[in-house]
Coordinates of N, CA and C in Angstrom, one line a residue:
X1 N 0.8 -1.2 0.0 CA 0.0 0.0 0.0 C 0.9 1.2 0.0
X2 N 0.5 2.2 -0.7 CA 1.3 3.5 -0.8 C 1.1 4.3 0.4
X3 N 2.2 5.0 0.7 CA 2.2 5.9 1.9 C 1.1 7.0 1.8
X4 N 0.9 7.5 0.6 CA -0.2 8.5 0.4 C -1.6 8.0 0.8
X5 N -1.8 6.8 0.4 CA -3.2 6.2 0.7 C -3.3 6.0 2.2
X6 N -2.3 5.6 2.9 CA -2.4 5.4 4.3 C -2.6 6.8 5.0
X7 N -1.9 7.8 4.5 CA -2.0 9.1 5.1 C -3.4 9.7 4.9
X8 N -4.0 9.4 3.7 CA -5.4 9.9 3.4 C -6.4 9.2 4.3
X9 N -6.1 7.9 4.5 CA -7.0 7.1 5.4 C -7.0 7.6 6.8
X10 N -5.7 7.8 7.3 CA -5.6 8.3 8.7 C -6.2 9.7 8.8
X11 N -6.0 10.5 7.8 CA -6.6 11.9 7.9 C -8.1 11.8 7.9
X12 N -8.7 11.0 7.0 CA -10.2 10.8 7.0 C -10.7 10.3 8.3
X13 N -10.0 9.3 8.9 CA -10.4 8.8 10.2 C -10.3 9.8 11.3
X14 N -9.3 10.7 11.3 CA -9.1 11.7 12.2 C -10.3 12.7 12.2
X15 N -10.7 13.1 11.0 CA -11.8 14.0 10.8 C -13.1 13.4 11.2
X16 N -13.3 12.1 10.9 CA -14.5 11.4 11.2 C -14.6 11.3 12.8
X17 N -13.5 11.0 13.4 CA -13.5 10.9 14.9 C -13.8 12.2 15.5
X18 N -13.3 13.3 14.9 CA -13.5 14.6 15.4 C -15.0 15.0 15.3
X19 N -15.6 14.7 14.2 CA -17.0 15.0 13.9 C -17.9 14.2 14.9
X20 N -17.5 12.9 15.0 CA -18.3 12.1 16.0 C -18.2 12.6 17.4
X21 N -17.0 13.0 17.8 CA -16.8 13.6 19.1 C -17.7 14.8 19.3
X22 N -17.7 15.7 18.4 CA -18.5 17.0 18.5 C -20.0 16.7 18.4
X23 N -20.4 15.7 17.6 CA -21.8 15.4 17.5 C -22.3 14.7 18.8
X24 N -21.5 13.9 19.4 CA -21.8 13.2 20.6 C -21.9 14.2 21.8
X25 N -21.0 15.1 21.8 CA -21.1 16.2 22.9 C -22.3 17.0 22.7
X26 N -22.6 17.4 21.5 CA -23.8 18.2 21.2 C -25.1 17.5 21.5
X27 N -25.1 16.2 21.1 CA -26.3 15.4 21.4 C -26.5 15.3 22.9
X28 N -25.4 15.1 23.7 CA -25.5 15.0 25.1 C -26.2 16.2 25.7
X29 N -25.7 17.4 25.3 CA -26.3 18.7 25.8 C -27.8 18.8 25.4
X30 N -28.1 18.5 24.2 CA -29.5 18.7 23.7 C -30.4 17.7 24.4
X31 N -30.0 16.4 24.5 CA -30.9 15.4 25.1 C -31.1 15.7 26.6
X32 N -30.0 16.0 27.3 CA -30.1 16.2 28.7 C -31.0 17.5 29.0
X33 N -30.8 18.5 28.2 CA -31.6 19.8 28.4 C -33.0 19.5 28.1
X34 N -33.4 18.8 27.0 CA -34.8 18.6 26.7 C -35.4 17.7 27.8
X35 N -34.7 16.7 28.3 CA -35.2 15.8 29.4 C -35.5 16.6 30.6
X36 N -34.5 17.4 31.0 CA -34.7 18.2 32.2 C -35.8 19.2 32.1
X37 N -35.9 19.9 30.9 CA -37.0 20.8 30.7 C -38.4 20.0 30.8
X38 N -38.5 18.9 30.2 CA -39.7 18.1 30.3 C -40.1 17.7 31.7
X39 N -39.1 17.3 32.5 CA -39.3 16.9 33.8 C -39.8 18.1 34.7
X40 N -39.2 19.2 34.5 CA -39.6 20.4 35.3 C -40.9 20.9 34.8
X41 N -41.3 20.8 33.6 CA -42.6 21.2 33.1 C -43.7 20.2 33.6
X42 N -43.4 18.9 33.5 CA -44.4 17.9 34.0 C -44.6 17.9 35.5
X43 N -43.6 18.3 36.2 CA -43.7 18.3 37.7 C -44.3 19.6 38.2
X44 N -44.5 20.6 37.3 CA -45.0 21.9 37.7 C -44.0 22.8 38.3
X45 N -42.7 22.5 38.3 CA -41.7 23.4 38.7 C -41.6 24.6 37.8
X46 N -41.7 24.3 36.5 CA -41.7 25.4 35.4 C -43.2 25.5 35.0
X47 N -43.5 26.7 34.5 CA -44.9 26.9 33.9 C -45.1 25.9 32.8
X48 N -46.4 25.7 32.4 CA -46.8 24.8 31.3 C -46.1 25.3 30.0
X49 N -45.8 24.4 29.2 CA -45.2 24.7 27.9 C -46.0 25.8 27.2
X50 N -45.3 26.7 26.6 CA -45.9 27.8 25.9 C -46.1 29.1 26.7
X51 N -45.9 28.9 28.0 CA -46.1 30.1 28.9 C -44.7 30.6 29.2
X52 N -44.6 31.9 29.4 CA -43.3 32.6 29.6 C -42.8 32.2 31.0
X53 N -41.5 32.0 31.1 CA -40.8 31.8 32.4 C -40.4 33.1 33.0
X54 N -41.2 33.7 33.8 CA -41.0 35.0 34.3 C -40.3 35.0 35.7
X55 N -40.3 33.9 36.4 CA -39.7 33.8 37.7 C -38.2 33.7 37.6
X56 N -37.5 34.6 38.4 CA -36.1 34.6 38.4 C -35.5 33.2 38.8
X57 N -36.2 32.6 39.8 CA -35.7 31.3 40.3 C -35.8 30.2 39.2
X58 N -36.8 30.2 38.4 CA -37.0 29.3 37.3 C -35.8 29.5 36.3
X59 N -35.6 30.7 36.0 CA -34.5 31.0 35.0 C -33.1 30.6 35.6
X60 N -32.9 30.9 36.8 CA -31.6 30.5 37.5 C -31.5 28.9 37.5
X61 N -32.6 28.2 37.7 CA -32.5 26.8 37.7 C -32.2 26.3 36.3
X62 N -32.9 26.8 35.3 CA -32.6 26.4 33.9 C -31.2 26.7 33.5
X63 N -30.7 27.9 33.9 CA -29.3 28.3 33.6 C -28.3 27.4 34.2
X64 N -28.6 27.0 35.5 CA -27.6 26.2 36.2 C -27.5 24.8 35.6
X65 N -28.6 24.2 35.2 CA -28.5 22.8 34.7 C -28.0 22.9 33.2
X66 N -28.3 24.0 32.5 CA -27.7 24.1 31.2 C -26.2 24.3 31.2
X67 N -25.7 25.0 32.2 CA -24.3 25.2 32.4 C -23.6 23.8 32.6
X68 N -24.2 23.0 33.5 CA -23.7 21.7 33.9 C -23.7 20.8 32.6
X69 N -24.8 20.8 31.9 CA -24.9 20.0 30.7 C -24.0 20.5 29.6
X70 N -23.7 21.8 29.5 CA -22.8 22.3 28.6 C -21.4 21.8 28.9
X71 N -21.0 21.9 30.1 CA -19.7 21.3 30.6 C -19.6 19.9 30.3
X72 N -20.7 19.1 30.6 CA -20.7 17.7 30.4 C -20.5 17.3 28.9
X73 N -21.3 18.0 28.0 CA -21.2 17.8 26.6 C -19.7 18.1 26.1
X74 N -19.1 19.1 26.6 CA -17.7 19.4 26.2 C -16.8 18.4 26.7
X75 N -17.1 17.8 27.9 CA -16.3 16.7 28.5 C -16.4 15.5 27.5
X76 N -17.6 15.2 27.1 CA -17.8 14.1 26.1 C -17.0 14.3 24.9
X77 N -17.1 15.5 24.3 CA -16.3 15.8 23.1 C -14.8 15.7 23.3
X78 N -14.4 16.2 24.4 CA -12.9 16.1 24.7 C -12.5 14.6 24.9
X79 N -13.3 13.8 25.6 CA -12.9 12.4 25.8 C -12.9 11.6 24.5
X80 N -13.8 12.0 23.6 CA -13.9 11.2 22.3 C -12.9 11.8 21.2
X81 N -12.4 13.0 21.4 CA -11.5 13.6 20.4 C -10.3 12.8 20.2
X82 N -9.9 12.6 18.9 CA -8.7 11.9 18.6 C -7.4 12.6 19.0
X83 N -7.5 13.9 19.1 CA -6.3 14.7 19.5 C -6.9 16.1 19.9
X84 N -6.1 16.9 20.7 CA -6.5 18.2 21.0 C -7.9 18.3 21.7
X85 N -8.0 17.6 22.8 CA -9.4 17.5 23.4 C -9.9 18.9 23.8
X86 N -9.1 19.8 24.3 CA -9.6 21.1 24.7 C -10.1 21.9 23.5
X87 N -9.5 21.8 22.4 CA -9.9 22.4 21.2 C -11.3 21.9 20.8
X88 N -11.5 20.6 20.8 CA -12.8 20.1 20.5 C -13.9 20.6 21.4
X89 N -13.6 20.7 22.7 CA -14.5 21.2 23.7 C -14.8 22.6 23.4
X90 N -13.8 23.4 23.1 CA -14.1 24.8 22.8 C -14.8 25.1 21.5
X91 N -14.6 24.2 20.5 CA -15.4 24.3 19.3 C -16.9 24.0 19.6
X92 N -17.1 23.0 20.4 CA -18.5 22.8 20.8 C -19.1 24.0 21.6
X93 N -18.3 24.6 22.5 CA -18.7 25.8 23.2 C -19.0 26.9 22.3
X94 N -18.2 27.1 21.2 CA -18.5 28.1 20.2 C -19.8 27.9 19.5
X95 N -20.0 26.6 19.2 CA -21.3 26.3 18.5 C -22.4 26.6 19.4
X96 N -22.3 26.3 20.7 CA -23.3 26.6 21.7 C -23.6 28.1 21.8
X97 N -22.5 28.8 21.9 CA -22.6 30.3 22.0 C -23.2 30.9 20.7
X98 N -22.9 30.4 19.6 CA -23.5 30.9 18.3 C -25.0 30.6 18.3
X99 N -25.4 29.4 18.7 CA -26.8 29.0 18.8 C -27.5 29.9 19.8
X100 N -26.9 30.2 20.9 CA -27.5 31.0 21.9 C -27.7 32.4 21.4
X101 N -26.7 32.9 20.7 CA -26.8 34.3 20.1 C -28.0 34.3 19.1
X102 N -28.1 33.2 18.3 CA -29.2 33.1 17.4 C -30.5 33.1 18.2
X103 N -30.6 32.4 19.3 CA -31.7 32.4 20.1 C -32.1 33.8 20.7
X104 N -31.1 34.5 21.1 CA -31.3 35.9 21.6 C -31.9 36.7 20.5
X105 N -31.3 36.7 19.3 CA -31.7 37.5 18.2 C -33.2 37.2 17.8
X106 N -33.5 35.9 17.7 CA -34.8 35.5 17.2 C -35.9 35.6 18.2
X107 N -35.6 35.6 19.5 CA -36.7 35.6 20.5 C -36.8 37.0 21.3
X108 N -36.0 37.9 21.0 CA -35.9 39.1 21.8 C -37.2 39.8 21.9
X109 N -38.0 39.9 20.9 CA -39.3 40.6 21.0 C -40.5 39.7 21.1
X110 N -40.3 38.5 21.6 CA -41.4 37.5 21.7 C -42.0 37.4 23.0
X111 N -41.5 38.2 24.0 CA -42.1 38.2 25.3 C -42.1 36.8 26.0
X112 N -41.0 36.1 25.9 CA -40.9 34.8 26.4 C -40.3 34.8 27.9
X113 N -40.0 35.9 28.4 CA -39.4 36.0 29.7 C -38.3 37.0 29.8
X114 N -37.5 36.8 30.8 CA -36.4 37.8 31.0 C -35.3 37.8 29.9
X115 N -34.8 38.9 29.6 CA -33.8 39.0 28.6 C -32.4 38.6 29.1
X116 N -32.2 38.6 30.4 CA -30.9 38.3 30.9 C -30.6 36.8 30.8
X117 N -31.7 36.0 30.8 CA -31.4 34.5 30.7 C -30.8 34.1 29.4
X118 N -31.3 34.4 28.2 CA -30.6 34.0 27.0 C -29.2 34.6 26.8
X119 N -29.1 35.8 27.4 CA -27.7 36.5 27.3 C -26.8 35.7 28.2
X120 N -27.3 35.2 29.3 CA -26.4 34.4 30.2 C -26.0 33.1 29.6
X121 N -26.9 32.5 28.7 CA -26.5 31.3 28.0 C -25.3 31.6 27.0
X122 N -25.4 32.8 26.4 CA -24.3 33.2 25.5 C -23.0 33.3 26.3
X123 N -23.0 34.0 27.4 CA -21.9 34.4 28.2 C -21.2 33.1 28.8
X124 N -22.0 32.2 29.2 CA -21.5 31.0 29.9 C -21.1 29.9 29.0
X125 N -21.4 29.9 27.7 CA -21.1 28.8 26.9 C -19.7 28.4 26.8
X126 N -18.8 29.4 26.5 CA -17.4 29.1 26.4 C -16.7 28.8 27.7
X127 N -17.0 29.5 28.8 CA -16.4 29.1 30.0 C -16.7 27.7 30.5
X128 N -18.0 27.3 30.3 CA -18.4 25.9 30.6 C -17.7 24.9 29.7
X129 N -17.6 25.2 28.4 CA -16.9 24.3 27.5 C -15.4 24.2 27.9
X130 N -14.8 25.2 28.3 CA -13.4 25.2 28.8 C -13.3 24.2 30.0
X131 N -14.2 24.4 31.0 CA -14.2 23.5 32.1 C -14.4 22.0 31.7
X132 N -15.4 21.8 30.9 CA -15.6 20.4 30.4 C -14.4 19.9 29.7
X133 N -13.8 20.7 28.9 CA -12.6 20.3 28.1 C -11.4 20.0 29.0
X134 N -11.2 20.8 30.1 CA -10.1 20.5 31.0 C -10.4 19.2 31.7
X135 N -11.6 19.0 32.1 CA -11.9 17.7 32.8 C -11.8 16.5 31.9
X136 N -12.1 16.7 30.6 CA -12.1 15.6 29.7 C -10.7 15.3 29.0
X137 N -9.7 16.0 29.4 CA -8.4 15.7 28.8 C -8.0 14.3 29.3
X138 N -7.4 13.6 28.3 CA -6.9 12.3 28.6 C -5.5 12.4 29.2
X139 N -5.2 11.4 30.1 CA -3.8 11.3 30.5 C -3.5 12.0 31.7

């Protein structure tokens, strides 16, 4: 087998592993967040779906578990990364921050609750990814 073919295969495997690591971390954040949201809505901790969350305590609770889940997703991405685990975690954090910015922009005038909450999601995305990435480093 030629050296170039082996290099191409290794390169393709590296990118595939990187993509899988990022998708797994992202899926962990999304699934855990949706499950927690559902549990809190079903148990009456949060208002019924479709109603604005206006209580500061509700928003703080949602922010706190989203921060933990963001760190955990970044941990997963770092653990599964073929190399440079912290970079993978921070890429996932950047994706989370970008999606949070999109959420701020699209919901700003929809009267869904406090404006500080979606802004806090933006602000905490990268720090939590960094923490998850540090915890997820191998070795």
